[in-house]
Short mmCIF file of C-alpha atoms and ligand atoms in Angstrom, two decimals:
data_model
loop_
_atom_site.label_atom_id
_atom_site.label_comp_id
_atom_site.label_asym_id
_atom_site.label_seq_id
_atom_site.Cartn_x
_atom_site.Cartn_y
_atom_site.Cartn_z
CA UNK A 1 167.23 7.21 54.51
CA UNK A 2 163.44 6.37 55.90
CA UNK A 3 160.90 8.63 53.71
CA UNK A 4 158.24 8.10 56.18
CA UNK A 5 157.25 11.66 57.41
CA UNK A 6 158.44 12.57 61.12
CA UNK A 7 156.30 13.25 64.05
CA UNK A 8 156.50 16.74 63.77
CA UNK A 9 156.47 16.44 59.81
CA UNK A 10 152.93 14.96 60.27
CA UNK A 11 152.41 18.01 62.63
CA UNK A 12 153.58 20.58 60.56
CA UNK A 13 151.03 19.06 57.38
CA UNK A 14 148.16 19.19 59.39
CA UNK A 15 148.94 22.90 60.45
CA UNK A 16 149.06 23.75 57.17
CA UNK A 17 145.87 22.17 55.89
CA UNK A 18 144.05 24.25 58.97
CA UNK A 19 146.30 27.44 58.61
CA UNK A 20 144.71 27.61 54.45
CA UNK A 21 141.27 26.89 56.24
CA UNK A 22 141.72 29.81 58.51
CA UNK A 23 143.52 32.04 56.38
CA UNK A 24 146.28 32.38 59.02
CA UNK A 25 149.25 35.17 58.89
CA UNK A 26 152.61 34.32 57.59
CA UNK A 27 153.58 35.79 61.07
CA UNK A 28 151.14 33.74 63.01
CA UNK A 29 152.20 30.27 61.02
CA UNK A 30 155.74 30.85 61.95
CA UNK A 31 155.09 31.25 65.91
CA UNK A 32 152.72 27.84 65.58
CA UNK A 33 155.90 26.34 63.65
CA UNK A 34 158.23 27.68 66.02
CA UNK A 35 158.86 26.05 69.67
CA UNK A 36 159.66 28.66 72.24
CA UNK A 37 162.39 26.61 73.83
CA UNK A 38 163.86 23.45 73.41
CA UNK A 39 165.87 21.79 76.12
CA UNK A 40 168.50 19.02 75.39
CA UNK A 41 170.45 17.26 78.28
CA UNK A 42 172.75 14.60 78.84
CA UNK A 43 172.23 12.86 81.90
CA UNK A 44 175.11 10.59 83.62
CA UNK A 45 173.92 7.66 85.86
CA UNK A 46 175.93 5.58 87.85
CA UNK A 47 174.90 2.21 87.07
CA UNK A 48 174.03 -0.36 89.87
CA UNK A 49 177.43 -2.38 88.52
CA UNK A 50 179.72 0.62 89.29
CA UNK A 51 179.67 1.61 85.22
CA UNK A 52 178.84 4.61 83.97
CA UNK A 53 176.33 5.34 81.23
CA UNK A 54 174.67 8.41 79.96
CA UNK A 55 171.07 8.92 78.41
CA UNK A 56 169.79 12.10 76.17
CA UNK A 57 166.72 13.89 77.89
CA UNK A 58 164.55 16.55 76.19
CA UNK A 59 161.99 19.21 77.00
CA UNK A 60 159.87 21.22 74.46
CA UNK A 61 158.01 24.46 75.50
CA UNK A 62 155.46 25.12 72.52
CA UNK A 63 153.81 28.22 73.33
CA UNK A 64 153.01 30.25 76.32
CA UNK A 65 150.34 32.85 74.82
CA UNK A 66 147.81 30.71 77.39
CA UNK A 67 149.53 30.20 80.31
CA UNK A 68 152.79 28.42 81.79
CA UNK A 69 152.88 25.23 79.31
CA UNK A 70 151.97 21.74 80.58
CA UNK A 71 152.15 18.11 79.28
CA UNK A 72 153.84 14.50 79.88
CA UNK A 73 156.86 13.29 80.23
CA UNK A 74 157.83 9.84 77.87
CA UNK A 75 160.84 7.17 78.65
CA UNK A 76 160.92 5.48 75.96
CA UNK A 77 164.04 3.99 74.24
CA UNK A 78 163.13 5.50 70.36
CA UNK A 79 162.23 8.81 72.22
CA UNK A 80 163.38 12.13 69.77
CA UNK A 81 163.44 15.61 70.01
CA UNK A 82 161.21 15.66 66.73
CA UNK A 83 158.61 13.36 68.83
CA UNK A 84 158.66 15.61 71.76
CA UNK A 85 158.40 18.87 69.45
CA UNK A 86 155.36 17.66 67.90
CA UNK A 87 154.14 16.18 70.95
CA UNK A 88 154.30 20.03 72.67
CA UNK A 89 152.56 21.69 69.73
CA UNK A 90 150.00 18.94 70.21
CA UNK A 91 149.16 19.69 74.02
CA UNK A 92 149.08 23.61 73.27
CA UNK A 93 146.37 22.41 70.56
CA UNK A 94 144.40 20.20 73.14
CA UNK A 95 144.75 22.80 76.13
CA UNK A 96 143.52 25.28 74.01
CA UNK A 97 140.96 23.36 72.68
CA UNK A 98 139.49 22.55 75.95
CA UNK A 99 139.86 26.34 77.53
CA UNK A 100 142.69 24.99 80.04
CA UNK A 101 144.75 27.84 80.66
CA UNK A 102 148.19 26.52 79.33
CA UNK A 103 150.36 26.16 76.57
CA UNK A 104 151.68 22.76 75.39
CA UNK A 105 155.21 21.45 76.25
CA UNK A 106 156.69 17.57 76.42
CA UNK A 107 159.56 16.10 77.33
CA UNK A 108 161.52 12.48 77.96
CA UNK A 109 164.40 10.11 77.75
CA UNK A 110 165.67 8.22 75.55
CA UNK A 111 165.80 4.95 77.64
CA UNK A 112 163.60 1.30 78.10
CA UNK A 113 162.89 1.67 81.86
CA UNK A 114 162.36 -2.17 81.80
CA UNK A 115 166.18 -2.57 81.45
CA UNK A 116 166.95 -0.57 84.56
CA UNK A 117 167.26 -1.95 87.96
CA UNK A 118 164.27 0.03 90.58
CA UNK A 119 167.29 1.94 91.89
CA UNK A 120 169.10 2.94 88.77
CA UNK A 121 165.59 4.21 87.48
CA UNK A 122 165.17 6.59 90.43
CA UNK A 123 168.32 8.04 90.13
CA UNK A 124 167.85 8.77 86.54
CA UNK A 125 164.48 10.48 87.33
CA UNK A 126 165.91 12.48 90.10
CA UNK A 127 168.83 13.42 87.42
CA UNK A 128 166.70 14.46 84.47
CA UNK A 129 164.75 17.03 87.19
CA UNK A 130 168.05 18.11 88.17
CA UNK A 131 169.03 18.52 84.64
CA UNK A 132 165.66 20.26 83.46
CA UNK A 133 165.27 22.50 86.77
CA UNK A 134 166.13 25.90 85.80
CA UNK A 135 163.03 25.34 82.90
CA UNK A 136 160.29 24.14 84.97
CA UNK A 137 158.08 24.72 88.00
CA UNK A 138 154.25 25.92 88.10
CA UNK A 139 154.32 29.04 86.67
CA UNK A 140 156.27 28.08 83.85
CA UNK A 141 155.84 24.31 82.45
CA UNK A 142 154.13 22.00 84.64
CA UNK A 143 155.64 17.93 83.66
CA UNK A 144 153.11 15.36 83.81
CA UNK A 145 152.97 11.46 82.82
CA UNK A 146 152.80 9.64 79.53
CA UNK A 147 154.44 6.51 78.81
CA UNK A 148 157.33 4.65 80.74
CA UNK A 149 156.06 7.48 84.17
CA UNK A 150 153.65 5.92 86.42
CA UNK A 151 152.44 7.44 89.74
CA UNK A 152 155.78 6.18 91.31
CA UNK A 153 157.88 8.27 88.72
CA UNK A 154 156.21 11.24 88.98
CA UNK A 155 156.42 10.73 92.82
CA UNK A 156 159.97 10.83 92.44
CA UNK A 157 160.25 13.75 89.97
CA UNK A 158 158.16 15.70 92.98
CA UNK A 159 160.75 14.86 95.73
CA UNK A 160 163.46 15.68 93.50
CA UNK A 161 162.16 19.38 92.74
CA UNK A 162 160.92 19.93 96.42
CA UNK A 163 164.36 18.76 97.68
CA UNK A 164 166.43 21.23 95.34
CA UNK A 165 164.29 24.13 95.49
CA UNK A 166 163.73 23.83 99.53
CA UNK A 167 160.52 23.86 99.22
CA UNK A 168 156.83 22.12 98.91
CA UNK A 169 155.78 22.30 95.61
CA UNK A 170 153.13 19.58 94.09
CA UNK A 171 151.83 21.94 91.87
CA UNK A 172 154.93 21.68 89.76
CA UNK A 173 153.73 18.16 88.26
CA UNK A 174 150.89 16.50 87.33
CA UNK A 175 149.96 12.47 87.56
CA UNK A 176 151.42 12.03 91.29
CA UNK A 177 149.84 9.65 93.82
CA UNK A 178 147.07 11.25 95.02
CA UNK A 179 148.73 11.09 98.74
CA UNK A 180 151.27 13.47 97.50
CA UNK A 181 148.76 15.95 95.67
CA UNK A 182 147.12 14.07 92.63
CA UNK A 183 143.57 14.43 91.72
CA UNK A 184 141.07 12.48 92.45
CA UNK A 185 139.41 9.80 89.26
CA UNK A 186 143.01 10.80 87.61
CA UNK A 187 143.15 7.05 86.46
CA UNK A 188 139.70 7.03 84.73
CA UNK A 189 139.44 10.86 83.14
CA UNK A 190 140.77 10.16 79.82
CA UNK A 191 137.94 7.03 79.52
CA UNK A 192 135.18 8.70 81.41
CA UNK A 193 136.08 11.71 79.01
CA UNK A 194 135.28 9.70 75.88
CA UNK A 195 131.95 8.53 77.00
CA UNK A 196 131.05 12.15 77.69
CA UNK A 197 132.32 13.48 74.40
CA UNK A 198 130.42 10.49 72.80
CA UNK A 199 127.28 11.24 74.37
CA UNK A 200 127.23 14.70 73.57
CA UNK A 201 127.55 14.32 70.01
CA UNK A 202 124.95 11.86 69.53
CA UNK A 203 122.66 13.61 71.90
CA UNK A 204 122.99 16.58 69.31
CA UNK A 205 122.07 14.35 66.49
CA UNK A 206 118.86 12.63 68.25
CA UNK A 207 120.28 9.69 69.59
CA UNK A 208 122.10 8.36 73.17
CA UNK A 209 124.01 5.34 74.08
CA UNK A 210 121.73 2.95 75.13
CA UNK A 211 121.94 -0.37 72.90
CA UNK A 212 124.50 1.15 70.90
CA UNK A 213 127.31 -1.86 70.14
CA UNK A 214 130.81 -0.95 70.65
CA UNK A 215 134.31 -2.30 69.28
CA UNK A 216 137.47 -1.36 71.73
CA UNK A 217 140.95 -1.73 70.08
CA UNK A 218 143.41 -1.68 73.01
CA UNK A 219 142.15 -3.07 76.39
CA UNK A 220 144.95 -1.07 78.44
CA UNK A 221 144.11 1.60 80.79
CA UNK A 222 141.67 3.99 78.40
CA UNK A 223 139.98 0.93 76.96
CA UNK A 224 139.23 -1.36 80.13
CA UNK A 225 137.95 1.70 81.91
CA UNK A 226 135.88 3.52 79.05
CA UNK A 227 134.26 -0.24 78.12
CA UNK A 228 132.99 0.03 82.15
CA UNK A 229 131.71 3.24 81.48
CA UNK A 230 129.87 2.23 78.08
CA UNK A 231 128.18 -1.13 79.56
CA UNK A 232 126.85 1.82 82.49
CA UNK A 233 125.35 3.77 79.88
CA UNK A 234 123.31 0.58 78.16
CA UNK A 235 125.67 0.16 75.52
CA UNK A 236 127.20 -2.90 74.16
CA UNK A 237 130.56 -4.12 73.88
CA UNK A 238 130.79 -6.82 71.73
CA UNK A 239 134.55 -6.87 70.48
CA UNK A 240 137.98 -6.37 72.90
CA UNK A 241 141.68 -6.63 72.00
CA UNK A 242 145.03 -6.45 73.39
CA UNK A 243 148.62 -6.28 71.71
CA UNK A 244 147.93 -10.54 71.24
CA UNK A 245 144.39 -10.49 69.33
CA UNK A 246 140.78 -9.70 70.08
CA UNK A 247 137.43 -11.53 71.06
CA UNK A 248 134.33 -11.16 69.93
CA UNK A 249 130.53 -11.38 71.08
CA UNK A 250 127.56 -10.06 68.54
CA UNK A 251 125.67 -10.60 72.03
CA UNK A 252 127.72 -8.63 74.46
CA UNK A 253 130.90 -9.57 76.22
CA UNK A 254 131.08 -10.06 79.77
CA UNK A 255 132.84 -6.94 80.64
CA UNK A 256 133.40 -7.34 84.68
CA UNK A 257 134.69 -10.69 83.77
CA UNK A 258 137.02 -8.88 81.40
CA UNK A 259 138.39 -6.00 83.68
CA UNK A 260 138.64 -8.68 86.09
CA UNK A 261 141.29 -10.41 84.22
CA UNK A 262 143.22 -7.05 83.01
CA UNK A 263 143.51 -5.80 86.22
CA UNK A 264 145.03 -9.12 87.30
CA UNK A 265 147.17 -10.82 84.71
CA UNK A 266 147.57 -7.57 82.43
CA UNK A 267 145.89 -9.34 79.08
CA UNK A 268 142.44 -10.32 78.10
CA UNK A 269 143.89 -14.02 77.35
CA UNK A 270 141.59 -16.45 78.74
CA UNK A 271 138.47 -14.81 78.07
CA UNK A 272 135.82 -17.43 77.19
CA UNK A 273 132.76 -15.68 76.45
CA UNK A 274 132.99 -14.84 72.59
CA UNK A 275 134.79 -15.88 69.48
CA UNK A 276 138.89 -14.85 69.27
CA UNK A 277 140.12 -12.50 66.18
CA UNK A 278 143.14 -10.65 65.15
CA UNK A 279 143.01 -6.71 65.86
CA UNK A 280 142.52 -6.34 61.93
CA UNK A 281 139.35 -8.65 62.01
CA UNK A 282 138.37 -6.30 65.32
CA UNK A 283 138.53 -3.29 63.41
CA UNK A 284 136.38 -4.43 60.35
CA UNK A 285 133.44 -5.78 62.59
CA UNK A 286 130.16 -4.40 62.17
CA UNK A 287 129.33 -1.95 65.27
CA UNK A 288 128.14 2.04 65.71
CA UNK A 289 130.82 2.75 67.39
CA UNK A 290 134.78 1.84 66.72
CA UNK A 291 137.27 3.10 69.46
CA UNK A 292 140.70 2.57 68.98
CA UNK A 293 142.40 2.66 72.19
CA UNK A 294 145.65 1.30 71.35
CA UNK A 295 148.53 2.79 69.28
CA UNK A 296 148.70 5.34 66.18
CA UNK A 297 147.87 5.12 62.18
CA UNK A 298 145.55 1.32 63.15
CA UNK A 299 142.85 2.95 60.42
CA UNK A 300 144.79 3.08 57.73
CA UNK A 301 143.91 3.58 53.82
CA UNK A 302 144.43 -0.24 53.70
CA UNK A 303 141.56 -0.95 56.05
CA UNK A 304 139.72 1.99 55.94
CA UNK A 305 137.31 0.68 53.35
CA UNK A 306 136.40 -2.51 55.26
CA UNK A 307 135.73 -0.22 58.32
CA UNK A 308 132.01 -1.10 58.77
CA UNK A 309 130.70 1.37 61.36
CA UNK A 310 128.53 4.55 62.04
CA UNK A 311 131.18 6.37 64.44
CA UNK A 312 135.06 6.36 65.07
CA UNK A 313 135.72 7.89 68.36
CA UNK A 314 139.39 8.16 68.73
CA UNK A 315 140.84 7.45 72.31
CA UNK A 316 144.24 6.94 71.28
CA UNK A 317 146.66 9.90 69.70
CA UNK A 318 146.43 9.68 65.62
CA UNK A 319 144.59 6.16 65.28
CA UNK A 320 143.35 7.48 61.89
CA UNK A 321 145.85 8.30 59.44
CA UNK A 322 144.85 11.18 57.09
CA UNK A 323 144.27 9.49 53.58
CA UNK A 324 141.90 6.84 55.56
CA UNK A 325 139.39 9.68 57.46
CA UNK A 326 139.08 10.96 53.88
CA UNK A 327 138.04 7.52 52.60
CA UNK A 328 135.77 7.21 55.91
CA UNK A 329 133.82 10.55 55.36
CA UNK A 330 132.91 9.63 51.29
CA UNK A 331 131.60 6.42 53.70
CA UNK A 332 129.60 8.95 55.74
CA UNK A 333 131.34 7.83 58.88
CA UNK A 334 131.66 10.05 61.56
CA UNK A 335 135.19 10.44 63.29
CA UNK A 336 135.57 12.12 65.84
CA UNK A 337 139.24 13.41 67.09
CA UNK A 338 141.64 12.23 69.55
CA UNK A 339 141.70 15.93 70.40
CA UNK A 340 138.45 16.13 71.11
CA UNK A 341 137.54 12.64 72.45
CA UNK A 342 140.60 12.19 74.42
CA UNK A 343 141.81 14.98 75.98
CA UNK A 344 139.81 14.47 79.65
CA UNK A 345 143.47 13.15 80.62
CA UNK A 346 144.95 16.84 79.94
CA UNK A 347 141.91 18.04 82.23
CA UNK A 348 142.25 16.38 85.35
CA UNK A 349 145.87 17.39 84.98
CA UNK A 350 144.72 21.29 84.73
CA UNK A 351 142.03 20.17 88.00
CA UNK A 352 145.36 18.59 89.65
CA UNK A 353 147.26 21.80 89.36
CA UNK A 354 144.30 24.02 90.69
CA UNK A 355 143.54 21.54 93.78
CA UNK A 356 147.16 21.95 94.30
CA UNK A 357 148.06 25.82 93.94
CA UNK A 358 144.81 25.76 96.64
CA UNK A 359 146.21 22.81 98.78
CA UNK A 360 142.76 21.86 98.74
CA UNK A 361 141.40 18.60 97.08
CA UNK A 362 138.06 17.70 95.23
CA UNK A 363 136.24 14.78 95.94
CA UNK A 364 136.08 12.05 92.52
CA UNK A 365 132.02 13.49 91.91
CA UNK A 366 133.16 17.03 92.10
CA UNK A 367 136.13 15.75 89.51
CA UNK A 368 134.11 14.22 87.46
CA UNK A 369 131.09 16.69 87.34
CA UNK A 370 133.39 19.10 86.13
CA UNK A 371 134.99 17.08 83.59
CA UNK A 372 131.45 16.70 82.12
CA UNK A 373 131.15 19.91 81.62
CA UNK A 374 134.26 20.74 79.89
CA UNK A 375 134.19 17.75 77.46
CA UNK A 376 130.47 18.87 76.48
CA UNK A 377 131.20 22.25 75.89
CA UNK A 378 134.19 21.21 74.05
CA UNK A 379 132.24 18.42 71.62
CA UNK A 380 129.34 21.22 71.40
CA UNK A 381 131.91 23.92 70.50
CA UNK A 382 133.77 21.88 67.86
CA UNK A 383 130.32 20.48 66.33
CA UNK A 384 129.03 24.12 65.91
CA UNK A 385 132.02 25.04 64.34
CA UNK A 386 131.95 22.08 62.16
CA UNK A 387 128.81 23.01 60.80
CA UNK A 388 129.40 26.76 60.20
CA UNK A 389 132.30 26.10 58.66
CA UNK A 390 131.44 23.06 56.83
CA UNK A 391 134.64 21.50 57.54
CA UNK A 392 135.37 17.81 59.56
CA UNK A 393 135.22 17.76 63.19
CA UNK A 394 138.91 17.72 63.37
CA UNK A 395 139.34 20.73 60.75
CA UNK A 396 136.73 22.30 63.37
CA UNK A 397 138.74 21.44 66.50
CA UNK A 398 141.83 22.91 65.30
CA UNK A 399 140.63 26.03 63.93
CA UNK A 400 138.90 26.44 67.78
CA UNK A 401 142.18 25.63 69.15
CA UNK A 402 144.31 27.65 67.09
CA UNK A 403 142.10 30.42 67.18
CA UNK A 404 142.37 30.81 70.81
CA UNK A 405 146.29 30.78 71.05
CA UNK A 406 146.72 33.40 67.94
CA UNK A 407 143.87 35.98 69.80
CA UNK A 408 146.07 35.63 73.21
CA UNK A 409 149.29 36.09 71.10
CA UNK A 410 148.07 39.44 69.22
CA UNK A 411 146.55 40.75 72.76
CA UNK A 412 149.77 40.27 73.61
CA UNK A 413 151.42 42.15 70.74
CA UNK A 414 153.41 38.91 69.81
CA UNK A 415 151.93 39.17 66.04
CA UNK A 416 150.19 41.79 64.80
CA UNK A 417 147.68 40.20 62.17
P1 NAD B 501 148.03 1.05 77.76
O1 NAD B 501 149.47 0.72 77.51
O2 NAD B 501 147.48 0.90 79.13
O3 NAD B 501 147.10 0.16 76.79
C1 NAD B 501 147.37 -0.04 75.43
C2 NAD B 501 146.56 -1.24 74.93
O4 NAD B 501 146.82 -1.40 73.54
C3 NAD B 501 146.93 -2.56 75.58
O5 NAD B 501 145.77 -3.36 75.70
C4 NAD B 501 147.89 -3.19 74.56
O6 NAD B 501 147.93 -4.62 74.68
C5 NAD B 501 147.21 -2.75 73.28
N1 NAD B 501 148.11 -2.76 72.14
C6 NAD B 501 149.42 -2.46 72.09
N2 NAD B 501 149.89 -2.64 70.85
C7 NAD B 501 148.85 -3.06 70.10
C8 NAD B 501 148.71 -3.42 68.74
N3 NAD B 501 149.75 -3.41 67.91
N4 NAD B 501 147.48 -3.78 68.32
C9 NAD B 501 146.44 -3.80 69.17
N5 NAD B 501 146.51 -3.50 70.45
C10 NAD B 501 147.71 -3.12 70.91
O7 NAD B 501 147.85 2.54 77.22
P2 NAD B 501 146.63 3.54 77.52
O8 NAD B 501 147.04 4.46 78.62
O9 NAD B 501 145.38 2.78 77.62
O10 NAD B 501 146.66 4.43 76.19
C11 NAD B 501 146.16 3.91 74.97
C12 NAD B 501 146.21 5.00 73.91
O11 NAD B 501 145.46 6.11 74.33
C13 NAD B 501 147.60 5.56 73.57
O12 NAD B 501 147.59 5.91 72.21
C14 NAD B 501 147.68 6.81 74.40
O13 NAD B 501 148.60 7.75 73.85
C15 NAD B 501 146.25 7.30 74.31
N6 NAD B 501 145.87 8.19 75.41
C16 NAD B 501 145.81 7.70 76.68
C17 NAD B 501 145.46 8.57 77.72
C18 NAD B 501 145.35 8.05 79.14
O14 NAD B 501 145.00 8.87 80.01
N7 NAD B 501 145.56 6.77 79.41
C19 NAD B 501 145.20 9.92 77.45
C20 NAD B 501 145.24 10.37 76.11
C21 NAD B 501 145.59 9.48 75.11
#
């Protein structure tokens, strides 16, 4: 049997750590241990071959003290309950965190899309809706995207609820095509997000982003739109990577010319403008700031030593594992959390829902604009508390986060200390 700690294992640890911080009831522990409801289904699909197969779907509801819970939806073929528990008490952290009024839920299937036919996908889609129905809907848990659901998924998941309740409905998901009620600068949030996080932080400690030099692990979606947003700002990006290996440019890379060729071949192969390197020579190049854009545990206690930078700033979930941020702060590095940094994604989704309870839609700047000023507050809340406190950023974030959902669930006589 694997020893390696689950998903929600890892959770549960870092809970712990924050609940000794904060003092925190037995009574209040066991509600942030405790999902409110978890959904398991078995859905049947006819395959296109006239077989049929069948392929476990979950939801998790975290916690509701907030508001109706909200987060993505995975299809993935290692997808777990135990992934999609942790995953929910996760969101309820990050909506807190950032004042959305929600709770945190997730769900998926257990399946590689990429073996499906277009048609046997859809129907699976519309299935696991009409499996997950009686559990979901926009004042109650709000599914949105994550990996394995683009636009044209959640586009489906939409039709499928409108068509079995009878009636129009976008609120009820989040991530849709903008035609069919998504927000507007959906696709950029989570990158944009980081910049403004960023900036915030070092504009409290007497410094901005102009000449900064920046290393992006993970040139995918958050990392090819955040490295736009840096070279805007004056900053420098002088190391990429993808899944195959990195490049590198002490000068400055060329970063049209690299968005360029993501947006049309997918990869960064073919880049000519700097030096290539594997994604552990990308991580230990000299730079202020290191954002890891790619998968979890990349900073490891294995290469946390050779890190040579002033900042981490943590676009993807869990880049850092624990033993290496320790190692990075006796470095003096600054990291600062995915939950922090990354959660402009879990935003826009709260803007999509209000746009769409109004039937009313906000142009990108009025998007954006607002963004800013929930990912400042946010970085300026967590560094205030971070100082109080004395504790790491990510200490600080939680104990905001956590905070917020144990006040709402005394008010509401849930716990009583
Ligand atoms: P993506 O699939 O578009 O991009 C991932 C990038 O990482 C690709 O360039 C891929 O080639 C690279 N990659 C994959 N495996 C790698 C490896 N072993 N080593 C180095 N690079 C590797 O995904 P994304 O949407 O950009 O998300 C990236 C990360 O950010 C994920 O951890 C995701 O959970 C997190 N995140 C994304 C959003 C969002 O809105 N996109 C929001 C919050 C968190």
């Amino acid at each position: 049997m694997s020893q390696k700690p689950t998903a929600y294992e890892i959770a549960m640890q870092g809970l712990e750590q924050v609940a000794k911080l904060m003092r925190l009831s037995d009574e209040a522990v066991g509600y942030l241990r405790t999902p409110q409801r978890l959904l398991v289904v078995e859905i049947p699909l006819r395959m296109d071959d006239g077989s049929l197969r069948f392929f476990t779907g979950y939801r998790a509801q975290h916690n509701s003290a907030l508001g109706p819970v909200k987060g993505g939806t995975r299809l993935h073929p290692e997808e777990t309950m135990d992934d999609v528990k942790a995953l929910s008490f996760w969101m309820s952290i990050k909506n807190a965190l950032a004042n959305i009024p929600a709770g945190g839920a997730k769900g998926g299937i257990a399946v590689d899309p990429s073996t499906l036919s277009p048609g046997e996908l859809e129907r699976l889609c519309r299935r696991y809706i009409q499996a997950i129905l009686p559990l979901i809907g926009p004042q109650v848990d709000i599914p949105g995207p994550d990996i394995g659901t683009p636009q044209q998924v959640m586009a489906w998941f939409t039709d499928e609820y409108e068509r079995l309740t009878g009636r129009h409905e976008p609120a009820a998901f989040a991530g849709k095509p903008p035609i069919l009620g998504g927000s507007a600068g959906r696709d950029r949030a989570t990158g944009l997000g980081l910049i403004f996080s960023m900036e915030k932080i070092l504009e409290m400690r007497g410094e901005n982003l102009e000449g900064k030099k920046v290393v992006i692990q993970g040139y995918g979606n958050l990392g090819s739109h955040a490295s736009r947003f840096f070279v805007e700002k004056g900053a420098v990006v002088t190391g990429i990577s993808d899944v195959h290996g990195g490049i590198y440019n002490p000068k400055g890379l060329d970063i049209k010319a690299a968005f360029e060729t993501i947006t049309r071949t997918g990869g960064i192969k073919g880049l000519k403008d700097g030096d290539p390197l594997t994604n552990q020579e990308l991580l230990e190049l000299p730079c202020d700031l290191l954002v890891p854009c790619a998968l979890q545990s990349q900073i490891t206690k294995e290469n946390a030593d050779k890190i040579k930078t002033r900042y981490v700033l943590e676009g993807a979930n869990g880049p850092t594992t624990p033993e290496a941020e320790d190692i990075l702060m006796d470095k003096n590095i600054c990291v600062i959390p995915d939950i922090v940094a990354n959660v402009g994604g879990a935003v826009v989704a709260y803007f999509e829902l209000v746009q769409d309870l109004y039937l009313y839609s906000w142009d990108e700047a009025e998007v954006f604009a607002k963004l800013k000023q929930i990912m400042r507050k946010t970085a300026d809340e967590v560094c205030s508390i971070a100082a109080e406190k004395n504790v790491r950023l990510r200490h600080a974030a939680w104990m905001s986060a956590l905070g917020k959902i144990i006040t709402a669930m005394r008010l509401r006589g849930w716990i009583k200390h």
